[in-house]
């Protein structure tokens, strides 16, 4: 199967979700999905380390700064500015 031509693994997944790496002439090519997954796991580890140092409640308070609601799987910040705060 050519993942560049068959992007959904024969309708098994939404296009782009089927592959984390693609074949390249000089070895595997990482997908954007894999790069984002890697970044998410790094964020998770950083938050776990912070939690071990200051406690879960403090981490949740820091994440929720400036929000008028609790972060859940159904309700979460969608503004780019929230994700970039503190990166200056």
Short mmCIF file of C-alpha atoms in Angstrom, two decimals, residues 3-4 8 11 17 22 31 36 42 53 58-59 65 67-68 70-72 75-76 78 88:
data_model
loop_
_atom_site.label_atom_id
_atom_site.label_comp_id
_atom_site.label_asym_id
_atom_site.label_seq_id
_atom_site.Cartn_x
_atom_site.Cartn_y
_atom_site.Cartn_z
CA UNK A 3 0.44 5.78 1.99
CA UNK A 4 0.93 8.80 -0.27
CA UNK A 8 -6.94 6.22 4.72
CA UNK A 11 -11.16 3.37 4.52
CA UNK A 17 -4.67 9.02 10.76
CA UNK A 22 5.95 7.31 5.51
CA UNK A 31 4.27 12.52 9.79
CA UNK A 36 2.54 16.45 17.41
CA UNK A 42 6.94 15.83 26.16
CA UNK A 53 7.48 19.29 42.65
CA UNK A 58 -0.91 24.05 41.73
CA UNK A 59 -0.40 22.62 38.22
CA UNK A 65 -5.00 30.96 34.74
CA UNK A 67 -9.92 30.88 32.12
CA UNK A 68 -13.45 31.20 33.48
CA UNK A 70 -12.48 24.16 34.27
CA UNK A 71 -10.59 22.33 31.52
CA UNK A 72 -12.27 19.03 30.60
CA UNK A 75 -14.40 22.10 27.24
CA UNK A 76 -10.89 23.37 26.72
CA UNK A 78 -9.14 26.73 21.65
CA UNK A 88 7.87 34.79 25.32
#
